[in-house]
Amino acid sequence: MARPSPPMPLLAAALLVAGAIPLGFIWILTSAKFEIGGASPGESTVGKVENIDQRAMEQFCTGVRATPAGTWLVGRREVGRDEQALPEGVIDLDLVAAAQPREEESEPHLFNFLNGMLLSGGDPETTYVSRLGADGVFHEVARLGETACLEVTPDGSSVFLLTGLRRPGKDNGQREQTVVLRSDDQGKSWRRLEEGFMAEANRLGWALAPRFHGKDEVWVWGDFEYGGADGGREPGQPSGLFYSPDRGASVESIATSAPLLVDLAYARELAPNGVSWGDYNGKHGQIKAHVAQLDAERAAIWVSQTFRYGPPEGRYLTSSVLVTTQAELRREGGRWQMGAIRRTDGVAVERLEQNMDGRVIAVLDHPDESRSLIAELDREALEWKITGKLPSPFWPLPSSSGLREFYMGRNVLLANTMNHYEVPLWLYPDEEPASVSANAVYYSDDWGSSWRRLDIAGYLGVLGFDEAHDRVFWARGNWYDSRDLGVQAYDLN
C-alpha cells in the first residue's frame, strides 16, 4: 500500500519555513552590521555649528554638555594649533595657560605612563570649545592646542577645562598637575588655577573624571593603574579616593579601612590550574573604581578588578576572574570615614551612574554572562537588584555586548554598545572562529528591563546626553564623513 503524500499546504509551509530561516539569519547579521533601522522619537534640531571642526568627535572628552546655565560643545581634531587661523573673538587658551610650546620643553618628567606619552610628543591636537547662543548657533568661544576635557558644575555656573598642557615656569623636577582652566562667566573669560584641580588625585588634568554631587561637592579617584594610588595597603593609609566640599578648592584624602586591591596571586586561586595569564594583568589587573554619594553623610565605593587568562597553549586570554571590593563611607566629625570592606568574587562594576534624583544604576560584568547585566542599587542595604541585560542587535542569536558609552537620565538609560557574534564552526570551519561585530545605540525607559534601538550611528554617533530632560544629542556622521553642520536631539521621555 502506497504511503500517502503530505498535503500540499503542509509541504508549502515546510518549504517556506526552511527558506525563511537562512533569510532571517542573513537579515539579522546584515541589519546589525550596517546599522539598519531604529526609532526617531521626538526628533529636533538643537542648533548648528559654524565650522565642522566644532563637532569633531573623539573617543573621550568631546560632545555636548547641557547645563541649567547653557549648552556646551567640545570638538577635537588631530591638527596643530598653528595650522588654522583663530577666528575673531575666540579666546586663545594657550595664551591664558601661558604654557611652553612642546618643542621648547626640556626633557619631560613622566608623571605617569599616559602623561609621559603625552609630554614626550604625540600627534598635535586642537580642542574647540563652543556654546549654544540664542540664535541657535554653537559659537566657538575658546580654542586650545592640546587635549582637554570640559567639566561643569551641576548648576552650570562654573566650567573647568582639564588639559594636558604642562604648567609654565622653570623645570624644577616637581610633579605638578597639568594646566586646569576655569570660567565663571560662561566662557567669556578664563583663568588658570594655580593650585590645579584636586591635583593630589592625578597629575594629568584630563584624566581626572570628577564626579559632582549637589552644587559644590566633588569626588575624584586617583590613578590606580599607573602608580597614582595603591588602594591603601594598610588601614589608615590613603585609599586613592579624594573629596572636596567646595569645587576643588580644598581636598580631603579618604583613608582606607583595609586594602582595596587584591593581587594576581589572589586571582590565580579562583582560576583553573595550568591556565595562561600572559602579560596583560600586571600586579592588579584592570581596575575600575566608582563612588556614589547617597546623602550629606553617607556614600559608597566599589573597586573592581578584572584579571584575564586563557588556555595553556591558546593565543588569546578568553576568560576572566572578576573581583569587586565594596565599602560604605560615613561623614563623622567633619571627615569621611570608611567602614569595613566587603569583597565579592565573580562580579565587576563596569559602569556606575547616579541621576539627579539619587537613583543609582550599574552595569555589572559576570563571567557566566556574555551580555553585561543592568542593576539598581538598594540604597539602604547597598545590594544590587538585577533589572535586565545590555541589548544586542544580533538578538535572538547568542552574542556578547559591551559598552562604549552609558548615560542615565531621570527616567531613561542610554547605551552605546559594541557587539560581537561568533559564527558557528559548522558554518565557517576554520582554525580560528570568525566573528561579526556591530555597533548600536539603545534606550530603556524601564531601567534596563527592555530596550529600543535608536536611529543613531554607533561608535562616535552619540554627541551627549541631557540628564535633566532625557534627551540624546547626535549628528549625521563625524567630520570626516559628513559636512552637515547640524546638531540633532531625540526626546526619549
Short mmCIF file of C-alpha atoms in Angstrom, two decimals:
data_model
loop_
_atom_site.label_atom_id
_atom_site.label_comp_id
_atom_site.label_asym_id
_atom_site.label_seq_id
_atom_site.Cartn_x
_atom_site.Cartn_y
_atom_site.Cartn_z
CA MET A 1 0.00 0.00 0.00
CA ALA A 2 1.50 3.33 -1.04
CA ARG A 3 2.27 5.87 1.64
CA PRO A 4 0.00 8.91 1.24
CA SER A 5 1.69 12.13 0.10
CA PRO A 6 1.76 15.02 2.57
CA PRO A 7 -0.88 17.64 1.96
CA MET A 8 0.29 20.42 -0.35
CA PRO A 9 -0.34 23.22 2.20
CA LEU A 10 1.81 21.43 4.77
CA LEU A 11 4.59 20.88 2.24
CA ALA A 12 4.45 24.51 1.19
CA ALA A 13 4.62 25.66 4.79
CA ALA A 14 7.63 23.43 5.45
CA LEU A 15 9.44 24.81 2.41
CA LEU A 16 8.57 28.35 3.45
CA VAL A 17 9.99 27.82 6.94
CA ALA A 18 13.11 26.14 5.52
CA GLY A 19 13.69 29.15 3.28
CA ALA A 20 12.84 31.74 5.91
CA ILE A 21 15.37 30.51 8.45
CA PRO A 22 18.51 31.28 6.39
CA LEU A 23 16.97 34.52 5.11
CA GLY A 24 16.19 35.58 8.67
CA PHE A 25 19.71 34.69 9.76
CA ILE A 26 21.21 36.74 6.93
CA TRP A 27 18.92 39.69 7.72
CA ILE A 28 19.89 39.71 11.40
CA LEU A 29 23.60 39.82 10.54
CA THR A 30 23.15 42.37 7.75
CA SER A 31 20.91 44.77 9.67
CA ALA A 32 23.22 44.61 12.69
CA LYS A 33 26.44 45.11 10.75
CA PHE A 34 25.14 48.02 8.66
CA GLU A 35 23.08 49.56 11.50
CA ILE A 36 19.79 49.36 9.65
CA GLY A 37 16.69 50.54 11.47
CA GLY A 38 15.98 52.34 14.72
CA ALA A 39 13.44 54.76 16.15
CA SER A 40 13.49 58.57 15.96
CA PRO A 41 11.42 59.73 18.96
CA GLY A 42 10.79 63.45 19.24
CA GLU A 43 13.46 64.42 16.73
CA SER A 44 14.50 68.08 16.80
CA THR A 45 17.36 70.34 15.74
CA VAL A 46 19.29 71.72 18.70
CA GLY A 47 21.46 74.07 16.68
CA LYS A 48 24.22 74.20 14.12
CA VAL A 49 27.95 74.79 14.20
CA GLU A 50 29.81 77.43 12.22
CA ASN A 51 32.70 75.09 11.43
CA ILE A 52 32.56 71.30 11.15
CA ASP A 53 35.62 71.03 13.45
CA GLN A 54 33.49 72.28 16.34
CA ARG A 55 31.63 68.96 16.45
CA ALA A 56 34.57 66.67 15.59
CA MET A 57 34.17 63.68 17.89
CA GLU A 58 36.86 61.53 19.51
CA GLN A 59 36.52 58.58 21.88
CA PHE A 60 36.63 60.71 25.02
CA CYS A 61 36.01 64.26 26.23
CA THR A 62 34.11 65.53 23.19
CA GLY A 63 30.45 66.27 22.52
CA VAL A 64 27.55 68.24 24.01
CA ARG A 65 27.18 69.14 27.70
CA ALA A 66 23.77 70.54 28.64
CA THR A 67 23.52 72.51 31.91
CA PRO A 68 20.89 74.79 33.50
CA ALA A 69 23.05 77.77 32.56
CA GLY A 70 23.88 76.85 28.97
CA THR A 71 24.74 74.17 26.42
CA TRP A 72 28.38 73.49 25.56
CA LEU A 73 30.01 71.64 22.68
CA VAL A 74 33.59 70.35 22.62
CA GLY A 75 35.26 69.12 19.44
CA ARG A 76 38.79 67.87 18.85
CA ARG A 77 40.96 67.30 15.77
CA GLU A 78 44.46 65.96 15.25
CA VAL A 79 45.74 69.21 13.80
CA GLY A 80 48.31 71.64 15.14
CA ARG A 81 47.08 74.90 16.62
CA ASP A 82 49.14 76.86 14.09
CA GLU A 83 47.56 75.09 11.12
CA GLN A 84 44.29 77.01 11.48
CA ALA A 85 43.67 80.72 11.88
CA LEU A 86 41.99 81.70 15.15
CA PRO A 87 38.59 83.28 14.40
CA GLU A 88 37.99 86.81 15.64
CA GLY A 89 36.60 86.89 19.17
CA VAL A 90 37.71 83.35 20.04
CA ILE A 91 39.90 83.19 23.16
CA ASP A 92 43.34 81.64 22.70
CA LEU A 93 43.56 79.40 25.75
CA ASP A 94 47.21 78.61 25.07
CA LEU A 95 47.95 82.23 25.95
CA VAL A 96 45.77 82.04 29.05
CA ALA A 97 47.62 78.93 30.15
CA ALA A 98 50.95 80.54 29.20
CA ALA A 99 52.26 77.05 28.58
CA GLN A 100 55.62 76.37 26.98
CA PRO A 101 55.38 75.17 23.39
CA ARG A 102 56.15 71.47 23.23
CA GLU A 103 59.29 71.95 21.14
CA GLU A 104 60.79 74.29 23.77
CA GLU A 105 60.28 71.92 26.70
CA SER A 106 63.18 70.27 28.41
CA GLU A 107 63.09 66.52 28.95
CA PRO A 108 59.63 65.90 30.45
CA HIS A 109 59.07 64.19 33.77
CA LEU A 110 56.88 61.10 33.41
CA PHE A 111 54.01 61.94 35.76
CA ASN A 112 52.57 58.57 34.84
CA PHE A 113 52.50 56.39 31.76
CA LEU A 114 49.82 58.36 29.93
CA ASN A 115 51.30 61.71 30.83
CA GLY A 116 54.71 60.57 29.71
CA MET A 117 53.35 59.60 26.32
CA LEU A 118 51.61 62.96 26.04
CA LEU A 119 54.51 65.15 27.11
CA SER A 120 57.10 63.32 25.06
CA GLY A 121 55.34 64.49 21.93
CA GLY A 122 52.30 62.78 20.46
CA ASP A 123 50.33 63.94 17.46
CA PRO A 124 49.31 67.61 17.75
CA GLU A 125 45.67 68.17 18.70
CA THR A 126 43.33 71.14 18.85
CA THR A 127 40.31 71.40 21.15
CA TYR A 128 37.38 73.64 20.14
CA VAL A 129 35.07 74.94 22.90
CA SER A 130 31.69 76.29 21.78
CA ARG A 131 28.48 77.46 23.46
CA LEU A 132 24.94 77.49 22.08
CA GLY A 133 23.63 81.00 21.51
CA ALA A 134 20.08 82.34 21.46
CA ASP A 135 20.30 82.34 17.65
CA GLY A 136 20.56 78.54 17.55
CA VAL A 137 24.25 78.58 16.62
CA PHE A 138 27.09 76.96 18.54
CA HIS A 139 29.56 79.84 18.66
CA GLU A 140 33.18 78.94 19.27
CA VAL A 141 34.29 80.78 22.41
CA ALA A 142 37.76 79.33 23.02
CA ARG A 143 40.44 77.15 21.44
CA LEU A 144 43.33 75.16 22.88
CA GLY A 145 46.24 73.45 21.13
CA GLU A 146 46.04 70.30 23.26
CA THR A 147 43.73 67.58 24.57
CA ALA A 148 41.22 68.89 27.11
CA CYS A 149 38.10 67.71 28.93
CA LEU A 150 35.31 70.10 29.86
CA GLU A 151 33.62 69.60 33.23
CA VAL A 152 30.70 71.67 34.51
CA THR A 153 29.22 72.00 37.99
CA PRO A 154 25.64 70.69 38.22
CA ASP A 155 24.17 74.20 38.28
CA GLY A 156 26.26 75.19 35.26
CA SER A 157 27.81 78.22 36.96
CA SER A 158 31.44 77.06 36.84
CA VAL A 159 33.21 75.46 33.89
CA PHE A 160 36.54 73.66 34.19
CA LEU A 161 38.81 72.77 31.28
CA LEU A 162 41.14 69.96 32.33
CA THR A 163 44.05 69.96 29.90
CA GLY A 164 47.22 68.08 29.05
CA LEU A 165 49.38 71.21 28.89
CA ARG A 166 52.47 71.38 31.08
CA ARG A 167 52.40 74.12 33.65
CA PRO A 168 54.62 77.09 32.77
CA GLY A 169 57.68 78.05 34.73
CA LYS A 170 61.11 76.71 35.48
CA ASP A 171 61.57 72.97 35.19
CA ASN A 172 62.43 72.09 38.78
CA GLY A 173 61.54 68.42 38.73
CA GLN A 174 58.32 68.81 40.74
CA ARG A 175 55.39 66.57 39.88
CA GLU A 176 52.92 69.37 39.16
CA GLN A 177 49.50 68.86 37.66
CA THR A 178 48.95 69.87 34.06
CA VAL A 179 47.07 73.12 33.43
CA VAL A 180 43.45 73.46 34.58
CA LEU A 181 41.43 76.46 33.41
CA ARG A 182 38.20 77.79 34.94
CA SER A 183 35.45 80.11 33.75
CA ASP A 184 32.71 81.54 35.98
CA ASP A 185 31.06 83.72 33.32
CA GLN A 186 30.00 81.13 30.73
CA GLY A 187 33.23 81.24 28.76
CA LYS A 188 33.65 85.00 28.42
CA SER A 189 36.90 84.81 30.37
CA TRP A 190 39.18 82.05 31.71
CA ARG A 191 41.82 81.84 34.42
CA ARG A 192 44.45 79.27 35.26
CA LEU A 193 44.06 77.53 38.63
CA GLU A 194 47.48 77.95 40.22
CA GLU A 195 46.91 75.05 42.62
CA GLY A 196 45.29 72.89 39.96
CA PHE A 197 42.09 70.92 40.48
CA MET A 198 42.30 68.17 43.12
CA ALA A 199 45.88 67.76 41.97
CA GLU A 200 46.64 65.08 44.57
CA ALA A 201 44.44 62.65 42.64
CA ASN A 202 46.08 62.82 39.22
CA ARG A 203 48.84 64.87 37.64
CA LEU A 204 47.24 64.58 34.23
CA GLY A 205 44.33 67.01 34.24
CA TRP A 206 42.14 65.48 31.55
CA ALA A 207 42.33 62.05 33.23
CA LEU A 208 40.63 63.22 36.46
CA ALA A 209 36.98 62.30 35.68
CA PRO A 210 35.45 64.24 38.62
CA ARG A 211 32.01 63.22 39.91
CA PHE A 212 29.95 66.11 41.28
CA HIS A 213 27.27 65.82 43.94
CA GLY A 214 24.91 68.70 44.62
CA LYS A 215 26.13 72.19 43.89
CA ASP A 216 29.68 72.11 45.24
CA GLU A 217 30.76 68.64 46.37
CA VAL A 218 33.05 66.62 44.10
CA TRP A 219 34.82 63.24 44.23
CA VAL A 220 37.86 62.03 42.27
CA TRP A 221 39.66 58.69 42.23
CA GLY A 222 43.42 58.55 41.94
CA ASP A 223 45.11 56.74 39.08
CA PHE A 224 45.49 53.15 40.33
CA GLU A 225 46.79 51.70 37.11
CA TYR A 226 49.77 53.97 36.64
CA GLY A 227 51.02 54.31 40.19
CA GLY A 228 48.95 57.28 41.37
CA ALA A 229 47.26 55.22 44.11
CA ASP A 230 47.80 51.84 45.72
CA GLY A 231 44.41 51.17 47.25
CA GLY A 232 45.68 51.53 50.84
CA ARG A 233 47.91 48.60 51.74
CA GLU A 234 47.23 49.09 55.46
CA PRO A 235 44.34 50.63 57.45
CA GLY A 236 44.72 54.39 57.75
CA GLN A 237 46.68 54.77 54.52
CA PRO A 238 45.29 56.80 51.58
CA SER A 239 42.70 54.81 49.66
CA GLY A 240 43.17 56.69 46.40
CA LEU A 241 39.82 58.49 46.77
CA PHE A 242 39.61 62.27 47.23
CA TYR A 243 36.72 64.55 48.23
CA SER A 244 36.16 68.29 48.06
CA PRO A 245 33.23 70.21 49.60
CA ASP A 246 33.96 73.37 47.62
CA ARG A 247 34.53 72.58 43.93
CA GLY A 248 38.12 71.51 44.44
CA ALA A 249 39.35 74.47 46.48
CA SER A 250 40.13 72.19 49.42
CA VAL A 251 40.74 68.45 49.23
CA GLU A 252 40.33 65.59 51.70
CA SER A 253 42.13 62.29 51.15
CA ILE A 254 39.96 59.37 52.24
CA ALA A 255 41.80 56.84 54.42
CA THR A 256 41.21 53.16 53.81
CA SER A 257 39.87 50.73 56.40
CA ALA A 258 41.54 47.76 54.67
CA PRO A 259 43.32 47.06 51.36
CA LEU A 260 41.01 47.79 48.43
CA LEU A 261 43.01 45.81 45.87
CA VAL A 262 43.86 42.13 45.51
CA ASP A 263 46.87 40.90 43.56
CA LEU A 264 47.36 38.36 40.80
CA ALA A 265 48.06 35.61 43.32
CA TYR A 266 44.52 36.05 44.68
CA ALA A 267 43.09 35.74 41.16
CA ARG A 268 45.11 32.59 40.44
CA GLU A 269 43.34 30.85 43.32
CA LEU A 270 39.99 31.47 41.60
CA ALA A 271 41.01 30.13 38.16
CA PRO A 272 41.63 26.58 36.89
CA ASN A 273 45.12 25.18 37.29
CA GLY A 274 47.60 25.46 34.45
CA VAL A 275 45.99 28.33 32.54
CA SER A 276 47.98 31.05 30.78
CA TRP A 277 47.94 34.55 32.30
CA GLY A 278 50.01 36.25 29.59
CA ASP A 279 51.48 39.67 30.38
CA TYR A 280 48.20 41.61 30.41
CA ASN A 281 47.38 41.64 34.12
CA GLY A 282 50.38 43.20 35.82
CA LYS A 283 50.01 43.14 39.60
CA HIS A 284 46.39 44.22 39.98
CA GLY A 285 44.70 43.52 36.63
CA GLN A 286 42.43 46.14 35.10
CA ILE A 287 40.96 48.42 37.78
CA LYS A 288 37.75 50.44 37.70
CA ALA A 289 36.75 52.46 40.77
CA HIS A 290 33.37 54.08 41.45
CA VAL A 291 31.80 56.26 44.13
CA ALA A 292 28.21 57.34 44.79
CA GLN A 293 27.31 59.91 47.43
CA LEU A 294 23.91 58.91 48.80
CA ASP A 295 23.24 61.90 51.06
CA ALA A 296 25.13 64.53 53.05
CA GLU A 297 26.58 61.96 55.46
CA ARG A 298 26.71 58.70 53.51
CA ALA A 299 28.47 57.39 50.40
CA ALA A 300 29.58 54.06 48.95
CA ILE A 301 32.52 52.87 46.86
CA TRP A 302 33.18 49.93 44.55
CA VAL A 303 36.65 48.96 43.28
CA SER A 304 36.50 46.27 40.60
CA GLN A 305 39.41 44.29 39.16
CA THR A 306 39.48 42.13 36.04
CA PHE A 307 42.19 39.52 35.53
CA ARG A 308 42.35 37.77 32.14
CA TYR A 309 43.54 34.22 31.41
CA GLY A 310 43.37 31.69 28.59
CA PRO A 311 44.02 28.05 27.67
CA PRO A 312 47.57 26.80 28.35
CA GLU A 313 48.51 26.75 24.66
CA GLY A 314 45.97 29.31 23.48
CA ARG A 315 46.78 32.51 21.62
CA TYR A 316 44.25 34.66 23.45
CA LEU A 317 43.13 35.40 27.01
CA THR A 318 39.48 34.45 26.70
CA SER A 319 38.29 34.13 30.31
CA SER A 320 38.15 36.44 33.33
CA VAL A 321 38.45 36.44 37.08
CA LEU A 322 36.39 39.32 38.47
CA VAL A 323 36.67 40.77 41.98
CA THR A 324 34.82 43.74 43.49
CA THR A 325 35.63 45.37 46.83
CA GLN A 326 32.86 47.49 48.35
CA ALA A 327 32.70 49.78 51.38
CA GLU A 328 30.37 52.34 52.94
CA LEU A 329 31.57 55.83 53.89
CA ARG A 330 30.12 57.90 56.74
CA ARG A 331 30.65 61.60 57.45
CA GLU A 332 31.81 61.83 61.06
CA GLY A 333 33.48 64.75 62.77
CA GLY A 334 33.76 66.68 59.53
CA ARG A 335 35.60 63.89 57.70
CA TRP A 336 34.64 60.82 55.68
CA GLN A 337 35.31 57.53 57.45
CA MET A 338 35.46 54.24 55.55
CA GLY A 339 33.66 51.27 57.06
CA ALA A 340 34.50 47.59 56.76
CA ILE A 341 35.11 46.31 53.24
CA ARG A 342 33.11 43.56 51.58
CA ARG A 343 34.74 41.56 48.79
CA THR A 344 32.71 39.74 46.13
CA ASP A 345 34.25 37.33 43.63
CA GLY A 346 32.72 36.80 40.20
CA VAL A 347 31.37 40.30 39.53
CA ALA A 348 32.80 43.63 38.34
CA VAL A 349 31.15 47.05 38.22
CA GLU A 350 31.80 48.15 34.64
CA ARG A 351 29.90 51.45 34.83
CA LEU A 352 28.01 53.28 37.57
CA GLU A 353 25.70 56.24 37.13
CA GLN A 354 23.61 58.28 39.57
CA ASN A 355 20.86 60.61 38.42
CA MET A 356 19.76 63.90 39.92
CA ASP A 357 17.04 62.12 41.90
CA GLY A 358 19.59 59.89 43.65
CA ARG A 359 18.83 56.62 41.85
CA VAL A 360 21.98 54.54 41.22
CA ILE A 361 22.30 52.15 38.26
CA ALA A 362 25.29 49.97 37.42
CA VAL A 363 26.43 47.81 34.53
CA LEU A 364 27.79 44.59 36.01
CA ASP A 365 30.11 42.12 34.30
CA HIS A 366 29.79 38.44 35.21
CA PRO A 367 31.98 35.63 33.79
CA ASP A 368 28.93 33.48 33.02
CA GLU A 369 27.10 36.23 31.12
CA SER A 370 28.00 37.20 27.55
CA ARG A 371 25.98 40.39 27.89
CA SER A 372 26.55 42.67 30.88
CA LEU A 373 23.79 42.97 33.47
CA ILE A 374 21.90 46.13 34.43
CA ALA A 375 21.30 46.54 38.16
CA GLU A 376 19.76 49.10 40.51
CA LEU A 377 21.24 49.81 43.93
CA ASP A 378 19.23 49.28 47.09
CA ARG A 379 20.48 52.42 48.81
CA GLU A 380 19.89 51.13 52.33
CA ALA A 381 21.25 47.60 52.02
CA LEU A 382 23.86 48.51 49.37
CA GLU A 383 22.83 45.46 47.37
CA TRP A 384 22.28 45.22 43.62
CA LYS A 385 18.93 44.21 42.12
CA ILE A 386 19.23 42.93 38.54
CA THR A 387 16.80 44.72 36.21
CA GLY A 388 17.97 43.49 32.79
CA LYS A 389 20.85 42.99 30.37
CA LEU A 390 22.58 45.09 27.76
CA PRO A 391 20.82 44.77 24.40
CA SER A 392 22.33 43.36 21.21
CA PRO A 393 21.41 43.92 17.54
CA PHE A 394 22.16 40.22 16.94
CA TRP A 395 19.29 39.07 19.17
CA PRO A 396 17.96 36.34 19.23
CA LEU A 397 21.33 34.92 18.15
CA PRO A 398 23.77 34.39 21.03
CA SER A 399 26.20 37.29 21.17
CA SER A 400 28.26 39.43 23.51
CA SER A 401 27.66 43.11 24.26
CA GLY A 402 29.95 45.74 25.71
CA LEU A 403 29.76 49.48 26.24
CA ARG A 404 31.21 52.48 24.52
CA GLU A 405 29.04 54.96 26.45
CA PHE A 406 26.39 54.71 29.14
CA TYR A 407 24.16 57.54 30.34
CA MET A 408 21.41 57.86 32.93
CA GLY A 409 18.62 60.42 32.98
CA ARG A 410 15.69 61.00 35.28
CA ASN A 411 13.65 58.26 33.61
CA VAL A 412 15.84 56.79 30.88
CA LEU A 413 19.03 54.81 30.30
CA LEU A 414 21.08 55.20 27.11
CA ALA A 415 23.60 52.58 25.97
CA ASN A 416 26.01 52.98 23.05
CA THR A 417 27.02 49.35 22.54
CA MET A 418 29.64 47.31 20.72
CA ASN A 419 28.54 43.77 19.95
CA HIS A 420 30.05 40.53 18.65
CA TYR A 421 28.51 37.41 17.15
CA GLU A 422 30.73 34.36 16.85
CA VAL A 423 29.94 32.39 13.71
CA PRO A 424 29.45 28.66 14.44
CA LEU A 425 32.28 26.45 13.22
CA TRP A 426 29.85 24.33 11.21
CA LEU A 427 29.10 27.44 9.15
CA TYR A 428 32.68 28.68 8.95
CA PRO A 429 35.10 25.82 9.65
CA ASP A 430 38.48 27.33 10.39
CA GLU A 431 41.22 27.13 12.99
CA GLU A 432 40.16 30.49 14.43
CA PRO A 433 36.45 31.23 14.92
CA ALA A 434 35.07 34.04 12.77
CA SER A 435 33.02 36.83 14.29
CA VAL A 436 30.82 39.69 13.13
CA SER A 437 30.96 42.98 15.03
CA ALA A 438 28.33 45.71 15.12
CA ASN A 439 27.60 48.97 16.92
CA ALA A 440 24.14 50.05 18.07
CA VAL A 441 22.55 52.71 20.29
CA TYR A 442 19.61 51.84 22.55
CA TYR A 443 17.48 53.45 25.23
CA SER A 444 15.38 51.99 28.03
CA ASP A 445 12.54 53.64 29.94
CA ASP A 446 12.19 50.79 32.45
CA TRP A 447 15.74 50.73 33.87
CA GLY A 448 17.09 48.07 31.54
CA SER A 449 14.22 45.58 31.51
CA SER A 450 13.58 46.31 27.82
CA TRP A 451 15.40 48.32 25.15
CA ARG A 452 14.57 50.17 21.93
CA ARG A 453 17.09 50.81 19.22
CA LEU A 454 17.66 54.39 18.06
CA ASP A 455 18.42 55.63 14.57
CA ILE A 456 21.87 56.89 15.58
CA ALA A 457 25.17 55.66 14.25
CA GLY A 458 27.12 53.71 16.85
CA TYR A 459 30.72 54.34 17.87
CA LEU A 460 31.01 58.17 17.66
CA GLY A 461 27.42 58.90 16.68
CA VAL A 462 26.24 59.99 20.13
CA LEU A 463 27.25 63.58 20.95
CA GLY A 464 25.97 63.67 24.52
CA PHE A 465 23.02 63.32 26.86
CA ASP A 466 20.83 65.82 28.71
CA GLU A 467 20.16 64.11 32.05
CA ALA A 468 17.57 66.64 33.24
CA HIS A 469 15.35 66.25 30.16
CA ASP A 470 16.18 62.72 28.93
CA ARG A 471 17.45 63.92 25.55
CA VAL A 472 20.23 62.38 23.48
CA PHE A 473 22.29 64.58 21.15
CA TRP A 474 23.61 63.25 17.86
CA ALA A 475 24.81 64.30 14.42
CA ARG A 476 24.68 62.92 10.91
CA GLY A 477 28.18 61.48 10.70
CA ASN A 478 31.50 62.73 12.03
CA TRP A 479 33.61 65.49 10.46
CA TYR A 480 35.40 63.07 8.10
CA ASP A 481 32.26 61.56 6.52
CA SER A 482 29.68 64.36 6.71
CA ARG A 483 29.75 68.13 6.32
CA ASP A 484 26.32 68.52 7.92
CA LEU A 485 26.58 71.39 10.41
CA GLY A 486 23.50 70.43 12.41
CA VAL A 487 23.31 69.02 15.93
CA GLN A 488 20.18 66.94 16.48
CA ALA A 489 18.35 65.51 19.50
CA TYR A 490 15.83 62.79 20.31
CA ASP A 491 13.41 63.29 23.19
CA LEU A 492 13.37 59.92 24.97
CA ASN A 493 10.99 60.81 27.80
#
